[in-house]
XYZ file of C-alpha atoms in Angstrom:
355
model
C -8.000 61.955 -81.755
C -4.885 59.519 -81.207
C -4.521 60.828 -77.732
C -8.430 60.237 -76.798
C -6.909 56.641 -78.994
C -5.241 55.822 -76.727
C -6.645 56.894 -73.265
C -9.468 54.660 -74.593
C -7.235 51.658 -74.961
C -6.085 52.266 -71.249
C -9.547 52.492 -69.880
C -11.030 49.686 -71.529
C -7.812 47.731 -70.771
C -8.034 48.313 -66.818
C -12.154 47.796 -66.726
C -10.524 44.352 -67.053
C -7.991 44.650 -65.465
C -9.150 45.534 -62.558
C -11.428 43.248 -61.109
C -9.088 41.054 -61.922
C -6.860 42.936 -59.975
C -8.926 43.182 -56.990
C -10.453 39.533 -56.708
C -6.356 38.321 -56.633
C -6.010 40.861 -53.640
C -9.313 39.494 -52.118
C -8.451 35.844 -52.591
C -4.608 35.840 -51.193
C -6.553 36.647 -47.546
C -9.096 33.760 -47.903
C -9.653 30.711 -48.657
C -7.655 28.851 -51.658
C -8.961 29.119 -54.885
C -11.703 26.987 -56.840
C -13.177 27.233 -59.648
C -15.283 25.158 -59.558
C -17.143 27.305 -57.006
C -16.538 30.302 -58.568
C -18.184 28.998 -61.442
C -20.806 27.531 -60.106
C -22.199 31.222 -58.296
C -22.109 32.821 -62.367
C -23.703 29.964 -63.988
C -25.933 29.206 -61.311
C -29.330 30.733 -60.649
C -29.487 32.368 -56.869
C -31.743 33.923 -54.845
C -29.500 37.650 -54.573
C -27.935 40.066 -57.122
C -24.843 40.126 -55.781
C -23.470 43.255 -56.194
C -19.828 43.897 -54.291
C -17.440 43.409 -51.493
C -16.443 45.838 -49.651
C -13.757 45.426 -46.570
C -14.773 41.938 -45.923
C -18.242 42.268 -46.161
C -21.025 41.281 -48.566
C -23.717 43.702 -50.051
C -26.131 42.443 -52.186
C -29.812 43.095 -53.261
C -32.809 40.123 -51.848
C -35.119 39.360 -53.204
C -38.526 37.603 -52.366
C -38.776 33.723 -50.661
C -41.876 32.554 -51.914
C -42.586 28.779 -49.413
C -45.189 26.890 -50.251
C -44.326 24.946 -46.706
C -46.637 22.353 -44.279
C -48.119 25.436 -42.683
C -49.336 27.417 -45.356
C -47.219 30.359 -47.034
C -44.187 31.121 -46.304
C -42.037 35.079 -47.690
C -39.681 36.892 -46.417
C -36.138 38.283 -47.610
C -32.881 36.665 -48.869
C -31.529 39.199 -47.140
C -32.722 37.250 -43.925
C -30.008 34.583 -44.570
C -27.362 36.609 -43.755
C -25.583 35.690 -46.383
C -25.555 32.042 -46.148
C -25.564 29.611 -48.276
C -24.035 26.734 -45.719
C -27.205 25.461 -44.203
C -25.710 27.519 -41.175
C -27.787 29.747 -40.885
C -31.302 29.591 -39.905
C -34.439 31.715 -40.072
C -37.272 31.120 -38.376
C -41.040 31.636 -39.970
C -44.896 30.657 -38.243
C -42.936 28.673 -36.357
C -40.631 26.309 -38.573
C -37.090 27.417 -39.483
C -35.608 27.023 -42.578
C -32.234 26.894 -43.326
C -30.821 27.677 -47.410
C -28.171 25.127 -49.296
C -26.100 25.942 -52.770
C -29.503 28.076 -53.323
C -31.659 25.280 -52.189
C -34.167 26.231 -48.863
C -34.766 23.380 -46.627
C -36.663 22.570 -43.560
C -34.161 23.034 -40.517
C -33.656 20.071 -38.265
C -33.606 19.663 -34.549
C -29.913 20.012 -33.707
C -28.343 20.010 -36.643
C -29.942 22.770 -38.932
C -28.896 21.105 -41.616
C -28.052 16.858 -43.020
C -26.395 15.195 -44.785
C -25.613 12.019 -45.471
C -22.345 9.718 -46.370
C -22.463 11.183 -49.820
C -22.604 14.680 -49.278
C -26.796 14.440 -49.645
C -28.886 16.810 -47.967
C -31.009 14.583 -45.913
C -34.162 17.440 -45.315
C -37.714 17.662 -46.150
C -38.149 20.351 -48.710
C -41.013 22.760 -49.250
C -42.157 24.243 -52.736
C -40.503 26.863 -53.452
C -42.211 29.832 -55.619
C -39.719 32.205 -55.316
C -37.713 35.285 -57.263
C -34.769 34.653 -58.505
C -32.037 35.586 -60.302
C -32.870 33.823 -63.458
C -37.071 34.642 -62.620
C -36.020 38.012 -62.234
C -34.666 38.474 -64.808
C -36.544 37.674 -67.301
C -39.313 40.186 -65.912
C -37.260 42.149 -66.067
C -36.263 41.558 -70.640
C -40.168 41.470 -70.432
C -41.168 44.538 -69.062
C -38.315 45.483 -71.452
C -39.479 44.351 -74.981
C -42.991 45.631 -73.790
C -42.027 49.040 -73.497
C -39.860 48.980 -76.629
C -42.495 47.196 -78.398
C -44.821 49.196 -77.715
C -43.453 52.119 -78.162
C -42.924 50.559 -82.156
C -46.295 49.730 -82.505
C -46.950 54.469 -81.819
C -43.940 54.171 -83.888
C -46.364 52.637 -86.901
C -48.982 54.544 -85.661
C -48.731 57.819 -86.717
C -46.151 56.694 -89.490
C -47.201 53.774 -90.845
C -45.162 53.914 -94.557
C -41.539 54.997 -93.030
C -40.740 54.097 -89.450
C -38.036 55.681 -87.851
C -35.963 55.177 -85.233
C -36.632 51.813 -83.283
C -39.189 50.614 -85.287
C -36.777 51.451 -88.433
C -34.019 49.484 -86.745
C -36.476 46.418 -85.691
C -38.609 46.700 -87.956
C -35.680 44.472 -90.629
C -35.290 41.773 -88.660
C -39.483 41.003 -88.117
C -39.391 40.433 -91.159
C -36.654 37.610 -91.741
C -38.234 36.573 -89.175
C -41.541 36.205 -91.229
C -39.471 35.753 -94.623
C -37.103 34.392 -93.749
C -37.481 32.066 -91.273
C -41.935 31.383 -90.939
C -42.514 31.539 -94.517
C -39.691 29.314 -95.394
C -40.559 26.424 -93.109
C -44.758 26.531 -92.357
C -45.873 28.155 -95.028
C -47.391 31.455 -96.672
C -51.713 29.019 -96.422
C -50.548 29.103 -91.717
C -47.560 30.699 -91.146
C -48.745 34.503 -89.731
C -50.674 32.816 -86.726
C -47.502 31.261 -85.394
C -45.462 34.452 -86.484
C -46.407 36.314 -82.898
C -44.569 32.734 -80.817
C -42.395 32.894 -83.362
C -41.116 36.915 -82.872
C -41.688 36.282 -79.245
C -39.228 33.131 -78.755
C -36.252 35.290 -80.646
C -36.962 38.736 -79.523
C -36.426 36.435 -75.236
C -33.133 34.845 -76.928
C -32.293 37.003 -78.359
C -31.435 39.687 -75.733
C -31.283 36.797 -72.772
C -28.835 36.185 -74.422
C -27.211 39.811 -74.171
C -28.438 40.122 -70.608
C -25.896 38.252 -70.064
C -23.171 39.377 -71.935
C -22.732 42.449 -70.166
C -19.724 43.849 -67.826
C -20.321 44.667 -64.181
C -24.604 44.683 -65.119
C -25.235 43.375 -61.398
C -28.889 42.187 -62.749
C -27.469 40.390 -66.036
C -28.206 37.224 -65.457
C -27.827 34.362 -67.772
C -31.626 33.693 -68.366
C -30.825 30.652 -71.587
C -27.882 28.555 -69.171
C -31.110 27.574 -67.199
C -32.065 24.349 -68.057
C -35.862 24.793 -67.080
C -35.824 27.967 -68.720
C -35.247 26.665 -71.890
C -37.049 23.964 -71.053
C -40.163 25.176 -70.956
C -39.386 27.276 -74.683
C -39.128 23.962 -76.187
C -42.182 22.741 -74.012
C -44.186 25.195 -75.593
C -42.512 24.585 -79.027
C -44.397 20.611 -78.346
C -47.281 21.328 -77.859
C -47.915 24.014 -80.322
C -46.081 21.053 -82.644
C -49.148 19.071 -81.164
C -51.834 20.986 -81.288
C -51.409 22.495 -84.549
C -50.613 18.709 -86.377
C -53.338 17.403 -88.865
C -54.411 14.167 -90.262
C -51.360 13.915 -92.751
C -48.368 14.587 -90.205
C -49.881 12.036 -87.206
C -50.738 9.202 -90.451
C -47.350 9.961 -90.967
C -46.768 8.938 -87.297
C -49.011 6.124 -86.945
C -48.796 4.776 -90.915
C -46.219 6.065 -92.285
C -46.403 5.905 -96.472
C -43.813 3.359 -98.245
C -43.298 1.648 -95.422
C -44.148 -2.791 -95.412
C -47.235 -3.679 -93.108
C -43.945 -5.909 -90.679
C -42.047 -2.815 -89.767
C -44.540 -0.561 -88.688
C -44.371 -1.873 -85.532
C -40.175 -0.955 -85.459
C -41.308 2.922 -86.706
C -44.464 3.735 -84.673
C -42.363 3.123 -82.403
C -39.479 5.422 -83.172
C -41.960 7.694 -84.821
C -43.563 8.855 -81.830
C -39.976 9.044 -80.341
C -38.745 11.402 -82.573
C -41.732 13.344 -81.371
C -40.362 14.195 -78.503
C -36.357 14.492 -79.135
C -36.546 17.322 -81.417
C -38.111 19.337 -78.114
C -34.985 17.215 -76.538
C -32.582 18.197 -78.575
C -33.898 22.058 -78.738
C -33.623 22.212 -74.941
C -30.239 20.508 -74.574
C -28.835 23.167 -77.086
C -29.779 25.955 -76.271
C -28.824 25.408 -72.861
C -25.586 23.848 -73.519
C -23.974 26.445 -75.823
C -24.806 29.152 -73.419
C -23.314 27.349 -70.685
C -20.175 26.565 -72.263
C -19.558 30.305 -73.663
C -19.637 31.199 -69.831
C -17.886 28.901 -68.750
C -14.624 28.939 -71.192
C -14.292 32.591 -70.116
C -14.886 32.339 -66.513
C -12.356 29.123 -66.799
C -9.940 31.782 -68.900
C -9.807 34.402 -65.898
C -9.587 31.567 -63.420
C -6.468 30.946 -65.230
C -5.166 33.749 -63.107
C -5.354 31.761 -59.621
C -4.636 28.865 -60.854
C -1.398 30.135 -62.050
C -0.965 32.638 -58.793
C 0.411 35.127 -61.680
C 0.019 38.450 -62.824
C 1.935 37.818 -65.911
C -0.526 35.222 -67.511
C -3.737 38.188 -67.631
C -2.624 39.784 -70.298
C -3.166 36.405 -72.310
C -6.268 35.376 -70.442
C -8.076 38.882 -70.680
C -7.699 38.674 -74.715
C -9.162 35.498 -74.853
C -11.927 36.487 -73.112
C -12.672 39.769 -74.479
C -12.222 37.890 -77.522
C -14.426 34.907 -76.320
C -17.039 38.076 -75.220
C -17.013 39.170 -78.808
C -18.045 35.697 -80.060
C -20.910 35.281 -77.925
C -22.175 38.655 -78.953
C -22.519 36.392 -82.676
C -23.713 33.632 -80.206
C -26.428 35.057 -78.853
C -28.137 35.996 -82.170
C -26.999 32.742 -83.089
C -28.746 30.928 -80.397
C -32.324 32.632 -81.185
C -32.341 32.221 -84.812
C -32.119 28.302 -84.161
C -33.760 28.486 -81.623
C -37.280 29.769 -83.612
C -35.847 28.358 -87.013
C -36.726 24.440 -86.144
C -40.211 25.743 -84.079
C -40.675 26.527 -87.274
C -39.183 23.729 -89.154
C -41.136 21.503 -86.412
C -44.525 23.408 -86.590
C -44.595 23.330 -90.980
C -44.039 19.731 -90.730
C -47.129 18.881 -88.123
C -49.414 21.684 -90.852
C -48.015 20.414 -93.433
C -50.389 19.269 -96.540
C -50.005 16.328 -98.160
C -48.274 15.895 -101.523
């Protein structure tokens, strides 16, 4: 039994060490290590999933490029760019030419495909981009997974509503926690039930999305929550629910705060109106910043090996990286809880009755 434990520990160490060693060997043959490019590549969105490198050639799973251009809708696979991300490969479709630069699609210009100004900003015009990127694909995958899970749970409850077993028994305490510790205390027993579908959806989508980004060596695990557009849309949905759920007492508090002298109202009303939008803005930034910061710290710790150009730094980097990844498991559920809690709090402020 002790021998098996030692073998398991060695295997776990090699799982984290071997990719680092292979990256070191590969890095020595190429251009100097750039930590900014590494971090941008891993936390940024992409039009394909990078799988592995073999004999100097990158292998990836292409994703659909969907562009609305001057000549209508244009679709093709990202593999036609041949892994180019610097605007040198031109793809021609329907009489139009396109280049990809830092994961953005531009119209190619005559002569020089990509034009940059003195500050390095691209001057090419861009089509409307509706492509299925890495984060979009991950969101679809998470949605399908959650639908399958809760469909199975629903069937389980139909068969045995009093004593759920298996997956239903695991998820029931979580659902009850969201109801009893988040929804009811913040929204109230009278109105909480109508908002439970939204709160449960937000909680499980964020939690699952956070966990997907922590799966090691899984190429299709994009962290959707470190994309500010995704977190912004979730916050926007909370804003809409808050605005359309607001009763007369809520709006009275905005435009005529009780107990406030009349001469202060011109100051208070703009502040109260601004608070309607600052609350979801804080939701958006909090979730985005926390998840992005965790990934940047983990990548920075691994990058210490290449910055110091010494394999002897790897044990320290790997130990701290494993610690950070373990901590991220807690952060994953904590951020889902905080976002759901604050959403329920903002909605509760809108539906609360006057005391």
